[in-house]
Amino acid sequence: MRVLRNLTRQELDYYTSQPTAKKLNERIKRDGVTVPARNAEKLDMFSTAEDEVDISSAGYELQQANKEKKANEKTAKPRIDFSVSRQGDSNKFVISFGNAAMVSRAVKQGYIELEGQRIDLSDDVKKQLLATSKQIQDMKKGVSLHNFLLHEAANARQNSDAMKEANDKMSRAMQTASRIMHGRKVSPADEKELMEFNKDLYAMAKSAAALEQHRCKRDDKEDKKISADNEEARAREAEPKNYSVEEMPMPDVETQMTVSLDGEVGEVTPSFTPQTVPFTP
C-alpha cells in the first residue's frame, strides 16, 4: 500500500476541493511511500490490533477543530429571548416571552438568567407558563380563523355580484336585440351594450329591423322608459363597491411571570394570573 507523508494544509485543502480523486492518485503514484501490508495469516476476527496512519500536523489540526466544533454544538445553550420590566421601585420584575418557542426553551432549560442571577423554574411555574402560552396560541388561531372567514365571505359576495351582473347584462342584451328586431326604438347606450355583448346578434337584429320597420309602429314612450331603466341599472353597476372587511386586531399579549430578587437567590412566585384578552370566535 502506498501513502503520502508530510502533506501540508494547503495541499490537503486543494485535493479535497477537487471533484474527483484523479490528481490525488497521481500524486500518490509519484511521491507515495510503499508501506508493507501485514501478514494476512496473522489476522483473525478476534484480533484487537489497530492499524496506524501517519498524518501531517495540518491534517491533525483540522481533525481536532472538527471535533471541537461538534462538541460545542452539543453543549451550546438554547437562545432564550425575553423582555424585562421592573415593578415600580421594587426588586420585582415582570418577564415577558415574545412567543411560544421562547417559553418552550425556557421550560426545557429549567431556568433563566436575570440580573446576573440564575432563576430556577419550579414544575408548577413550568406548567403555568406552558398553559398560558397555549391559551395565547389558541386565541391567535381563533382570530386568524375569524379573519379568514371574513375574507372568504367577502369573496363569495364579490363572486355572487359578478355572476348577477353578467346574467343581468345578458338579459338586457337579449331584450334589446328583440326590440330592434321588431322595429322598436332603443337608446344608443342599449345598442352599444348589445354590440359589445355579441356582434353577430347585433347584426342579426339590425337586419331583421330593416325588414320590420315599414310594417310596425311602436310606442316610443314605453321604449324610452325601458331605456331609462337600463340606464339606471348600468349606473348602479358602475357605482364603486366596497368588499373590504374590518379585521379583528391580533391580541397583543405575552406570557408573563413575576420574579423577585429581594433575597440572595432569585426566586419565582408561582401564583399569578396569565394576561388574557376576551375573544369570541
PDB file of C-alpha atoms in Angstrom:
ATOM      1  CA  MET A   1       0.000   0.000   0.000  1.00  0.00           C
ATOM      2  CA  ARG A   2       1.272   3.491  -0.927  1.00  0.00           C
ATOM      3  CA  VAL A   3       0.665   6.511   1.329  1.00  0.00           C
ATOM      4  CA  LEU A   4       1.670  10.192   1.386  1.00  0.00           C
ATOM      5  CA  ARG A   5       3.678  11.626   4.271  1.00  0.00           C
ATOM      6  CA  ASN A   6       4.013  15.240   5.493  1.00  0.00           C
ATOM      7  CA  LEU A   7       1.066  16.535   3.468  1.00  0.00           C
ATOM      8  CA  THR A   8       0.634  20.305   4.087  1.00  0.00           C
ATOM      9  CA  ARG A   9      -2.644  22.040   4.957  1.00  0.00           C
ATOM     10  CA  GLN A  10      -2.738  23.858   1.611  1.00  0.00           C
ATOM     11  CA  GLU A  11      -2.179  20.605  -0.294  1.00  0.00           C
ATOM     12  CA  LEU A  12      -4.873  18.831   1.722  1.00  0.00           C
ATOM     13  CA  ASP A  13      -7.389  21.628   1.034  1.00  0.00           C
ATOM     14  CA  TYR A  14      -6.505  21.562  -2.664  1.00  0.00           C
ATOM     15  CA  TYR A  15      -7.049  17.811  -3.055  1.00  0.00           C
ATOM     16  CA  THR A  16     -10.283  17.749  -1.067  1.00  0.00           C
ATOM     17  CA  SER A  17     -11.690  20.585  -3.209  1.00  0.00           C
ATOM     18  CA  GLN A  18     -11.255  18.558  -6.421  1.00  0.00           C
ATOM     19  CA  PRO A  19     -14.418  16.915  -7.848  1.00  0.00           C
ATOM     20  CA  THR A  20     -12.547  13.618  -8.368  1.00  0.00           C
ATOM     21  CA  ALA A  21      -9.547  11.881  -6.805  1.00  0.00           C
ATOM     22  CA  LYS A  22      -7.574  11.834 -10.057  1.00  0.00           C
ATOM     23  CA  LYS A  23      -4.956  14.400  -9.012  1.00  0.00           C
ATOM     24  CA  LEU A  24      -4.551  12.794  -5.580  1.00  0.00           C
ATOM     25  CA  ASN A  25      -3.967   9.370  -7.159  1.00  0.00           C
ATOM     26  CA  GLU A  26      -1.381  10.841  -9.488  1.00  0.00           C
ATOM     27  CA  ARG A  27       0.425  12.431  -6.517  1.00  0.00           C
ATOM     28  CA  ILE A  28       0.383   9.118  -4.614  1.00  0.00           C
ATOM     29  CA  LYS A  29       1.849   7.290  -7.595  1.00  0.00           C
ATOM     30  CA  ARG A  30       4.576   9.938  -7.928  1.00  0.00           C
ATOM     31  CA  ASP A  31       5.501  10.722  -4.282  1.00  0.00           C
ATOM     32  CA  GLY A  32       3.860   7.952  -2.275  1.00  0.00           C
ATOM     33  CA  VAL A  33       5.800   5.675   0.074  1.00  0.00           C
ATOM     34  CA  THR A  34       5.178   1.950  -0.006  1.00  0.00           C
ATOM     35  CA  VAL A  35       4.078   0.520   3.349  1.00  0.00           C
ATOM     36  CA  PRO A  36       4.289  -3.281   3.633  1.00  0.00           C
ATOM     37  CA  ALA A  37       0.987  -4.940   4.390  1.00  0.00           C
ATOM     38  CA  ARG A  38       0.592  -7.166   7.422  1.00  0.00           C
ATOM     39  CA  ASN A  39       0.681 -10.892   7.037  1.00  0.00           C
ATOM     40  CA  ALA A  40      -2.912 -11.891   6.320  1.00  0.00           C
ATOM     41  CA  GLU A  41      -2.397 -15.203   8.123  1.00  0.00           C
ATOM     42  CA  LYS A  42      -1.877 -13.342  11.411  1.00  0.00           C
ATOM     43  CA  LEU A  43      -5.220 -11.503  11.201  1.00  0.00           C
ATOM     44  CA  ASP A  44      -8.354 -13.143  12.520  1.00  0.00           C
ATOM     45  CA  MET A  45     -11.827 -11.971  13.665  1.00  0.00           C
ATOM     46  CA  PHE A  46     -10.704 -11.797  17.304  1.00  0.00           C
ATOM     47  CA  SER A  47      -7.672  -9.603  16.634  1.00  0.00           C
ATOM     48  CA  THR A  48      -7.578  -6.331  18.618  1.00  0.00           C
ATOM     49  CA  ALA A  49      -4.604  -4.826  16.770  1.00  0.00           C
ATOM     50  CA  GLU A  50      -5.228  -1.436  15.142  1.00  0.00           C
ATOM     51  CA  ASP A  51      -3.618  -0.019  12.012  1.00  0.00           C
ATOM     52  CA  GLU A  52      -1.722   3.248  12.399  1.00  0.00           C
ATOM     53  CA  VAL A  53      -1.747   6.016   9.765  1.00  0.00           C
ATOM     54  CA  ASP A  54       0.609   8.992   9.757  1.00  0.00           C
ATOM     55  CA  ILE A  55      -0.989  12.376   9.009  1.00  0.00           C
ATOM     56  CA  SER A  56       0.551  15.826   8.764  1.00  0.00           C
ATOM     57  CA  SER A  57       0.275  18.447  11.503  1.00  0.00           C
ATOM     58  CA  ALA A  58      -2.165  20.438   9.351  1.00  0.00           C
ATOM     59  CA  GLY A  59      -4.401  17.392   8.963  1.00  0.00           C
ATOM     60  CA  TYR A  60      -4.274  16.748  12.705  1.00  0.00           C
ATOM     61  CA  GLU A  61      -5.260  20.368  13.459  1.00  0.00           C
ATOM     62  CA  LEU A  62      -8.187  20.131  11.063  1.00  0.00           C
ATOM     63  CA  GLN A  63      -9.340  16.894  12.716  1.00  0.00           C
ATOM     64  CA  GLN A  64      -9.185  18.450  16.191  1.00  0.00           C
ATOM     65  CA  ALA A  65     -11.047  21.573  15.017  1.00  0.00           C
ATOM     66  CA  ASN A  66     -13.899  19.429  13.688  1.00  0.00           C
ATOM     67  CA  LYS A  67     -14.128  17.553  16.988  1.00  0.00           C
ATOM     68  CA  GLU A  68     -14.239  20.801  18.987  1.00  0.00           C
ATOM     69  CA  LYS A  69     -16.924  22.221  16.673  1.00  0.00           C
ATOM     70  CA  LYS A  70     -19.153  19.164  17.163  1.00  0.00           C
ATOM     71  CA  ALA A  71     -18.623  19.255  20.927  1.00  0.00           C
ATOM     72  CA  ASN A  72     -19.573  22.951  21.078  1.00  0.00           C
ATOM     73  CA  GLU A  73     -22.740  22.330  19.049  1.00  0.00           C
ATOM     74  CA  LYS A  74     -23.849  19.646  21.515  1.00  0.00           C
ATOM     75  CA  THR A  75     -23.193  21.755  24.627  1.00  0.00           C
ATOM     76  CA  ALA A  76     -24.471  25.113  23.270  1.00  0.00           C
ATOM     77  CA  LYS A  77     -27.327  26.592  25.312  1.00  0.00           C
ATOM     78  CA  PRO A  78     -30.598  27.348  23.542  1.00  0.00           C
ATOM     79  CA  ARG A  79     -31.161  31.062  22.861  1.00  0.00           C
ATOM     80  CA  ILE A  80     -33.982  32.382  25.054  1.00  0.00           C
ATOM     81  CA  ASP A  81     -35.260  35.901  24.338  1.00  0.00           C
ATOM     82  CA  PHE A  82     -37.496  37.738  26.784  1.00  0.00           C
ATOM     83  CA  SER A  83     -38.174  41.300  27.882  1.00  0.00           C
ATOM     84  CA  VAL A  84     -37.864  42.547  31.460  1.00  0.00           C
ATOM     85  CA  SER A  85     -39.737  45.361  33.199  1.00  0.00           C
ATOM     86  CA  ARG A  86     -39.311  46.410  36.839  1.00  0.00           C
ATOM     87  CA  GLN A  87     -42.394  46.856  39.008  1.00  0.00           C
ATOM     88  CA  GLY A  88     -42.004  50.407  40.310  1.00  0.00           C
ATOM     89  CA  ASP A  89     -39.063  50.845  42.688  1.00  0.00           C
ATOM     90  CA  SER A  90     -39.317  47.296  43.993  1.00  0.00           C
ATOM     91  CA  ASN A  91     -36.950  44.466  43.291  1.00  0.00           C
ATOM     92  CA  LYS A  92     -39.594  42.581  41.356  1.00  0.00           C
ATOM     93  CA  PHE A  93     -39.531  42.112  37.615  1.00  0.00           C
ATOM     94  CA  VAL A  94     -42.051  41.005  35.006  1.00  0.00           C
ATOM     95  CA  ILE A  95     -40.625  38.585  32.454  1.00  0.00           C
ATOM     96  CA  SER A  96     -42.391  38.593  29.069  1.00  0.00           C
ATOM     97  CA  PHE A  97     -41.735  35.879  26.469  1.00  0.00           C
ATOM     98  CA  GLY A  98     -42.434  37.057  22.933  1.00  0.00           C
ATOM     99  CA  ASN A  99     -43.539  33.706  21.501  1.00  0.00           C
ATOM    100  CA  ALA A 100     -44.258  30.074  22.340  1.00  0.00           C
ATOM    101  CA  ALA A 101     -40.805  28.918  21.184  1.00  0.00           C
ATOM    102  CA  MET A 102     -39.071  31.040  23.843  1.00  0.00           C
ATOM    103  CA  VAL A 103     -41.434  29.693  26.521  1.00  0.00           C
ATOM    104  CA  SER A 104     -40.721  26.124  25.421  1.00  0.00           C
ATOM    105  CA  ARG A 105     -36.935  26.701  25.512  1.00  0.00           C
ATOM    106  CA  ALA A 106     -37.084  28.261  28.964  1.00  0.00           C
ATOM    107  CA  VAL A 107     -39.164  25.372  30.308  1.00  0.00           C
ATOM    108  CA  LYS A 108     -36.849  22.814  28.705  1.00  0.00           C
ATOM    109  CA  GLN A 109     -33.760  24.520  30.147  1.00  0.00           C
ATOM    110  CA  GLY A 110     -35.402  24.769  33.572  1.00  0.00           C
ATOM    111  CA  TYR A 111     -34.094  28.234  34.445  1.00  0.00           C
ATOM    112  CA  ILE A 112     -33.454  31.741  33.153  1.00  0.00           C
ATOM    113  CA  GLU A 113     -30.741  34.270  33.970  1.00  0.00           C
ATOM    114  CA  LEU A 114     -31.829  37.672  35.291  1.00  0.00           C
ATOM    115  CA  GLU A 115     -29.591  40.466  36.570  1.00  0.00           C
ATOM    116  CA  GLY A 116     -26.692  38.033  36.707  1.00  0.00           C
ATOM    117  CA  GLN A 117     -28.673  35.531  38.814  1.00  0.00           C
ATOM    118  CA  ARG A 118     -29.977  32.144  37.875  1.00  0.00           C
ATOM    119  CA  ILE A 119     -33.744  31.842  38.367  1.00  0.00           C
ATOM    120  CA  ASP A 120     -34.843  28.213  38.595  1.00  0.00           C
ATOM    121  CA  LEU A 121     -38.333  27.403  37.326  1.00  0.00           C
ATOM    122  CA  SER A 122     -40.346  25.031  39.506  1.00  0.00           C
ATOM    123  CA  ASP A 123     -42.609  22.374  37.997  1.00  0.00           C
ATOM    124  CA  ASP A 124     -45.653  24.469  38.939  1.00  0.00           C
ATOM    125  CA  VAL A 125     -44.246  27.543  37.164  1.00  0.00           C
ATOM    126  CA  LYS A 126     -43.397  25.467  34.099  1.00  0.00           C
ATOM    127  CA  LYS A 127     -46.962  24.151  33.890  1.00  0.00           C
ATOM    128  CA  GLN A 128     -48.404  27.659  34.213  1.00  0.00           C
ATOM    129  CA  LEU A 129     -46.064  29.047  31.561  1.00  0.00           C
ATOM    130  CA  LEU A 130     -46.966  26.289  29.102  1.00  0.00           C
ATOM    131  CA  ALA A 131     -50.687  26.627  29.858  1.00  0.00           C
ATOM    132  CA  THR A 132     -50.622  30.401  29.343  1.00  0.00           C
ATOM    133  CA  SER A 133     -48.612  30.066  26.141  1.00  0.00           C
ATOM    134  CA  LYS A 134     -51.100  27.518  24.779  1.00  0.00           C
ATOM    135  CA  GLN A 135     -54.007  29.778  25.707  1.00  0.00           C
ATOM    136  CA  ILE A 136     -52.473  32.673  23.759  1.00  0.00           C
ATOM    137  CA  GLN A 137     -51.730  30.461  20.755  1.00  0.00           C
ATOM    138  CA  ASP A 138     -55.310  29.166  20.712  1.00  0.00           C
ATOM    139  CA  MET A 139     -56.576  32.742  20.925  1.00  0.00           C
ATOM    140  CA  LYS A 140     -54.427  33.828  17.973  1.00  0.00           C
ATOM    141  CA  LYS A 141     -55.550  30.807  15.951  1.00  0.00           C
ATOM    142  CA  GLY A 142     -59.157  31.806  16.637  1.00  0.00           C
ATOM    143  CA  VAL A 143     -58.518  35.363  15.434  1.00  0.00           C
ATOM    144  CA  SER A 144     -56.759  34.070  12.304  1.00  0.00           C
ATOM    145  CA  LEU A 145     -59.688  31.749  11.540  1.00  0.00           C
ATOM    146  CA  HIS A 146     -62.172  34.580  12.129  1.00  0.00           C
ATOM    147  CA  ASN A 147     -60.321  36.894   9.731  1.00  0.00           C
ATOM    148  CA  PHE A 148     -60.012  34.098   7.149  1.00  0.00           C
ATOM    149  CA  LEU A 149     -63.770  33.534   7.226  1.00  0.00           C
ATOM    150  CA  LEU A 150     -64.354  37.284   6.817  1.00  0.00           C
ATOM    151  CA  HIS A 151     -62.290  37.316   3.629  1.00  0.00           C
ATOM    152  CA  GLU A 152     -63.982  34.164   2.316  1.00  0.00           C
ATOM    153  CA  ALA A 153     -67.417  35.721   2.864  1.00  0.00           C
ATOM    154  CA  ALA A 154     -66.301  38.908   1.076  1.00  0.00           C
ATOM    155  CA  ASN A 155     -65.012  36.860  -1.870  1.00  0.00           C
ATOM    156  CA  ALA A 156     -68.294  34.949  -2.023  1.00  0.00           C
ATOM    157  CA  ARG A 157     -70.279  38.211  -2.138  1.00  0.00           C
ATOM    158  CA  GLN A 158     -67.995  39.551  -4.855  1.00  0.00           C
ATOM    159  CA  ASN A 159     -68.410  36.399  -6.994  1.00  0.00           C
ATOM    160  CA  SER A 160     -72.163  36.433  -6.466  1.00  0.00           C
ATOM    161  CA  ASP A 161     -72.429  40.072  -7.534  1.00  0.00           C
ATOM    162  CA  ALA A 162     -70.262  39.410 -10.602  1.00  0.00           C
ATOM    163  CA  MET A 163     -72.471  36.481 -11.690  1.00  0.00           C
ATOM    164  CA  LYS A 164     -75.644  38.503 -11.158  1.00  0.00           C
ATOM    165  CA  GLU A 165     -74.265  41.418 -13.183  1.00  0.00           C
ATOM    166  CA  ALA A 166     -73.273  39.070 -16.025  1.00  0.00           C
ATOM    167  CA  ASN A 167     -76.758  37.484 -16.093  1.00  0.00           C
ATOM    168  CA  ASP A 168     -78.468  40.887 -15.995  1.00  0.00           C
ATOM    169  CA  LYS A 169     -76.284  42.144 -18.830  1.00  0.00           C
ATOM    170  CA  MET A 170     -77.120  39.127 -20.979  1.00  0.00           C
ATOM    171  CA  SER A 171     -80.851  39.562 -20.247  1.00  0.00           C
ATOM    172  CA  ARG A 172     -80.720  43.242 -21.248  1.00  0.00           C
ATOM    173  CA  ALA A 173     -78.801  42.427 -24.445  1.00  0.00           C
ATOM    174  CA  MET A 174     -81.353  39.781 -25.485  1.00  0.00           C
ATOM    175  CA  GLN A 175     -84.213  42.187 -24.744  1.00  0.00           C
ATOM    176  CA  THR A 176     -82.521  44.949 -26.758  1.00  0.00           C
ATOM    177  CA  ALA A 177     -81.980  42.572 -29.697  1.00  0.00           C
ATOM    178  CA  SER A 178     -85.653  41.594 -29.619  1.00  0.00           C
ATOM    179  CA  ARG A 179     -86.759  45.225 -29.570  1.00  0.00           C
ATOM    180  CA  ILE A 180     -84.510  46.094 -32.523  1.00  0.00           C
ATOM    181  CA  MET A 181     -85.809  43.107 -34.495  1.00  0.00           C
ATOM    182  CA  HIS A 182     -89.396  44.293 -34.021  1.00  0.00           C
ATOM    183  CA  GLY A 183     -88.636  47.881 -35.026  1.00  0.00           C
ATOM    184  CA  ARG A 184     -88.754  49.288 -31.532  1.00  0.00           C
ATOM    185  CA  LYS A 185     -86.608  52.287 -30.671  1.00  0.00           C
ATOM    186  CA  VAL A 186     -83.639  51.725 -28.334  1.00  0.00           C
ATOM    187  CA  SER A 187     -81.212  54.162 -26.789  1.00  0.00           C
ATOM    188  CA  PRO A 188     -77.635  54.491 -28.090  1.00  0.00           C
ATOM    189  CA  ALA A 189     -76.374  53.043 -24.810  1.00  0.00           C
ATOM    190  CA  ASP A 190     -78.570  49.930 -25.180  1.00  0.00           C
ATOM    191  CA  GLU A 191     -77.443  49.485 -28.788  1.00  0.00           C
ATOM    192  CA  LYS A 192     -73.771  49.847 -27.793  1.00  0.00           C
ATOM    193  CA  GLU A 193     -74.195  47.314 -24.976  1.00  0.00           C
ATOM    194  CA  LEU A 194     -75.706  44.779 -27.399  1.00  0.00           C
ATOM    195  CA  MET A 195     -72.913  45.293 -29.932  1.00  0.00           C
ATOM    196  CA  GLU A 196     -70.247  44.764 -27.232  1.00  0.00           C
ATOM    197  CA  PHE A 197     -72.064  41.718 -25.881  1.00  0.00           C
ATOM    198  CA  ASN A 198     -72.444  39.902 -29.215  1.00  0.00           C
ATOM    199  CA  LYS A 199     -71.637  41.463 -32.597  1.00  0.00           C
ATOM    200  CA  ASP A 200     -73.352  38.673 -34.569  1.00  0.00           C
ATOM    201  CA  LEU A 201     -76.558  39.030 -32.575  1.00  0.00           C
ATOM    202  CA  TYR A 202     -76.415  42.802 -33.093  1.00  0.00           C
ATOM    203  CA  ALA A 203     -76.050  42.419 -36.884  1.00  0.00           C
ATOM    204  CA  MET A 204     -78.904  39.923 -36.993  1.00  0.00           C
ATOM    205  CA  ALA A 205     -81.164  42.257 -35.031  1.00  0.00           C
ATOM    206  CA  LYS A 206     -80.368  45.216 -37.308  1.00  0.00           C
ATOM    207  CA  SER A 207     -81.125  43.108 -40.421  1.00  0.00           C
ATOM    208  CA  ALA A 208     -84.445  41.985 -39.011  1.00  0.00           C
ATOM    209  CA  ALA A 209     -85.288  45.567 -38.018  1.00  0.00           C
ATOM    210  CA  ALA A 210     -84.830  46.750 -41.622  1.00  0.00           C
ATOM    211  CA  LEU A 211     -87.475  44.265 -42.803  1.00  0.00           C
ATOM    212  CA  GLU A 212     -89.846  45.051 -39.947  1.00  0.00           C
ATOM    213  CA  GLN A 213     -89.529  48.841 -39.992  1.00  0.00           C
ATOM    214  CA  HIS A 214     -92.113  49.524 -42.720  1.00  0.00           C
ATOM    215  CA  ARG A 215     -94.808  47.369 -41.077  1.00  0.00           C
ATOM    216  CA  CYS A 216     -94.654  48.131 -37.372  1.00  0.00           C
ATOM    217  CA  LYS A 217     -95.080  51.188 -35.203  1.00  0.00           C
ATOM    218  CA  ARG A 218     -94.177  51.007 -31.597  1.00  0.00           C
ATOM    219  CA  ASP A 219     -94.825  53.022 -28.510  1.00  0.00           C
ATOM    220  CA  ASP A 220     -91.908  55.451 -28.106  1.00  0.00           C
ATOM    221  CA  LYS A 221     -92.874  56.211 -24.552  1.00  0.00           C
ATOM    222  CA  GLU A 222     -92.518  52.574 -23.488  1.00  0.00           C
ATOM    223  CA  ASP A 223     -89.195  52.285 -25.296  1.00  0.00           C
ATOM    224  CA  LYS A 224     -87.853  55.379 -23.575  1.00  0.00           C
ATOM    225  CA  LYS A 225     -88.920  54.007 -20.195  1.00  0.00           C
ATOM    226  CA  ILE A 226     -87.125  50.721 -20.824  1.00  0.00           C
ATOM    227  CA  SER A 227     -84.009  52.563 -21.949  1.00  0.00           C
ATOM    228  CA  ALA A 228     -84.175  54.792 -18.865  1.00  0.00           C
ATOM    229  CA  ASP A 229     -84.484  51.723 -16.612  1.00  0.00           C
ATOM    230  CA  ASN A 230     -81.487  50.173 -18.325  1.00  0.00           C
ATOM    231  CA  GLU A 231     -79.551  53.400 -17.858  1.00  0.00           C
ATOM    232  CA  GLU A 232     -80.303  53.340 -14.129  1.00  0.00           C
ATOM    233  CA  ALA A 233     -79.222  49.693 -13.914  1.00  0.00           C
ATOM    234  CA  ARG A 234     -75.927  50.491 -15.605  1.00  0.00           C
ATOM    235  CA  ALA A 235     -75.425  53.431 -13.269  1.00  0.00           C
ATOM    236  CA  ARG A 236     -75.947  51.163 -10.264  1.00  0.00           C
ATOM    237  CA  GLU A 237     -73.464  48.669 -11.634  1.00  0.00           C
ATOM    238  CA  ALA A 238     -70.939  51.426 -12.240  1.00  0.00           C
ATOM    239  CA  GLU A 239     -71.088  52.547  -8.631  1.00  0.00           C
ATOM    240  CA  PRO A 240     -67.942  51.531  -6.685  1.00  0.00           C
ATOM    241  CA  LYS A 241     -68.485  48.626  -4.331  1.00  0.00           C
ATOM    242  CA  ASN A 242     -66.600  48.085  -1.101  1.00  0.00           C
ATOM    243  CA  TYR A 243     -65.606  44.492  -0.416  1.00  0.00           C
ATOM    244  CA  SER A 244     -63.152  45.319   2.331  1.00  0.00           C
ATOM    245  CA  VAL A 245     -63.519  43.703   5.744  1.00  0.00           C
ATOM    246  CA  GLU A 246     -62.730  45.017   9.171  1.00  0.00           C
ATOM    247  CA  GLU A 247     -60.313  42.525  10.671  1.00  0.00           C
ATOM    248  CA  MET A 248     -60.223  41.835  14.364  1.00  0.00           C
ATOM    249  CA  PRO A 249     -56.842  43.030  15.674  1.00  0.00           C
ATOM    250  CA  MET A 250     -54.420  40.320  16.810  1.00  0.00           C
ATOM    251  CA  PRO A 251     -54.282  40.357  20.650  1.00  0.00           C
ATOM    252  CA  ASP A 252     -51.091  41.967  21.929  1.00  0.00           C
ATOM    253  CA  VAL A 253     -50.497  39.643  24.853  1.00  0.00           C
ATOM    254  CA  GLU A 254     -47.438  37.875  26.210  1.00  0.00           C
ATOM    255  CA  THR A 255     -46.725  35.040  28.572  1.00  0.00           C
ATOM    256  CA  GLN A 256     -45.526  36.605  31.831  1.00  0.00           C
ATOM    257  CA  MET A 257     -44.281  35.665  35.284  1.00  0.00           C
ATOM    258  CA  THR A 258     -43.127  37.680  38.285  1.00  0.00           C
ATOM    259  CA  VAL A 259     -39.563  37.320  39.567  1.00  0.00           C
ATOM    260  CA  SER A 260     -38.306  38.693  42.908  1.00  0.00           C
ATOM    261  CA  LEU A 261     -34.651  39.480  43.556  1.00  0.00           C
ATOM    262  CA  ASP A 262     -35.079  40.615  47.171  1.00  0.00           C
ATOM    263  CA  GLY A 263     -33.161  37.652  48.603  1.00  0.00           C
ATOM    264  CA  GLU A 264     -29.690  36.452  47.866  1.00  0.00           C
ATOM    265  CA  VAL A 265     -31.105  33.894  45.454  1.00  0.00           C
ATOM    266  CA  GLY A 266     -33.676  34.933  42.885  1.00  0.00           C
ATOM    267  CA  GLU A 267     -36.989  33.105  43.107  1.00  0.00           C
ATOM    268  CA  VAL A 268     -40.174  32.885  41.058  1.00  0.00           C
ATOM    269  CA  THR A 269     -43.614  33.444  42.558  1.00  0.00           C
ATOM    270  CA  PRO A 270     -45.676  30.546  41.133  1.00  0.00           C
ATOM    271  CA  SER A 271     -49.112  32.032  41.788  1.00  0.00           C
ATOM    272  CA  PHE A 272     -50.070  34.545  39.132  1.00  0.00           C
ATOM    273  CA  THR A 273     -52.903  35.152  36.685  1.00  0.00           C
ATOM    274  CA  PRO A 274     -51.923  34.957  32.981  1.00  0.00           C
ATOM    275  CA  GLN A 275     -52.827  38.064  30.974  1.00  0.00           C
ATOM    276  CA  THR A 276     -55.689  37.292  28.556  1.00  0.00           C
ATOM    277  CA  VAL A 277     -57.944  39.158  26.194  1.00  0.00           C
ATOM    278  CA  PRO A 278     -61.622  38.170  25.875  1.00  0.00           C
ATOM    279  CA  PHE A 279     -62.362  36.731  22.444  1.00  0.00           C
ATOM    280  CA  THR A 280     -65.467  35.313  20.835  1.00  0.00           C
ATOM    281  CA  PRO A 281     -64.693  33.389  17.609  1.00  0.00           C
TER     282      PRO A 281
END
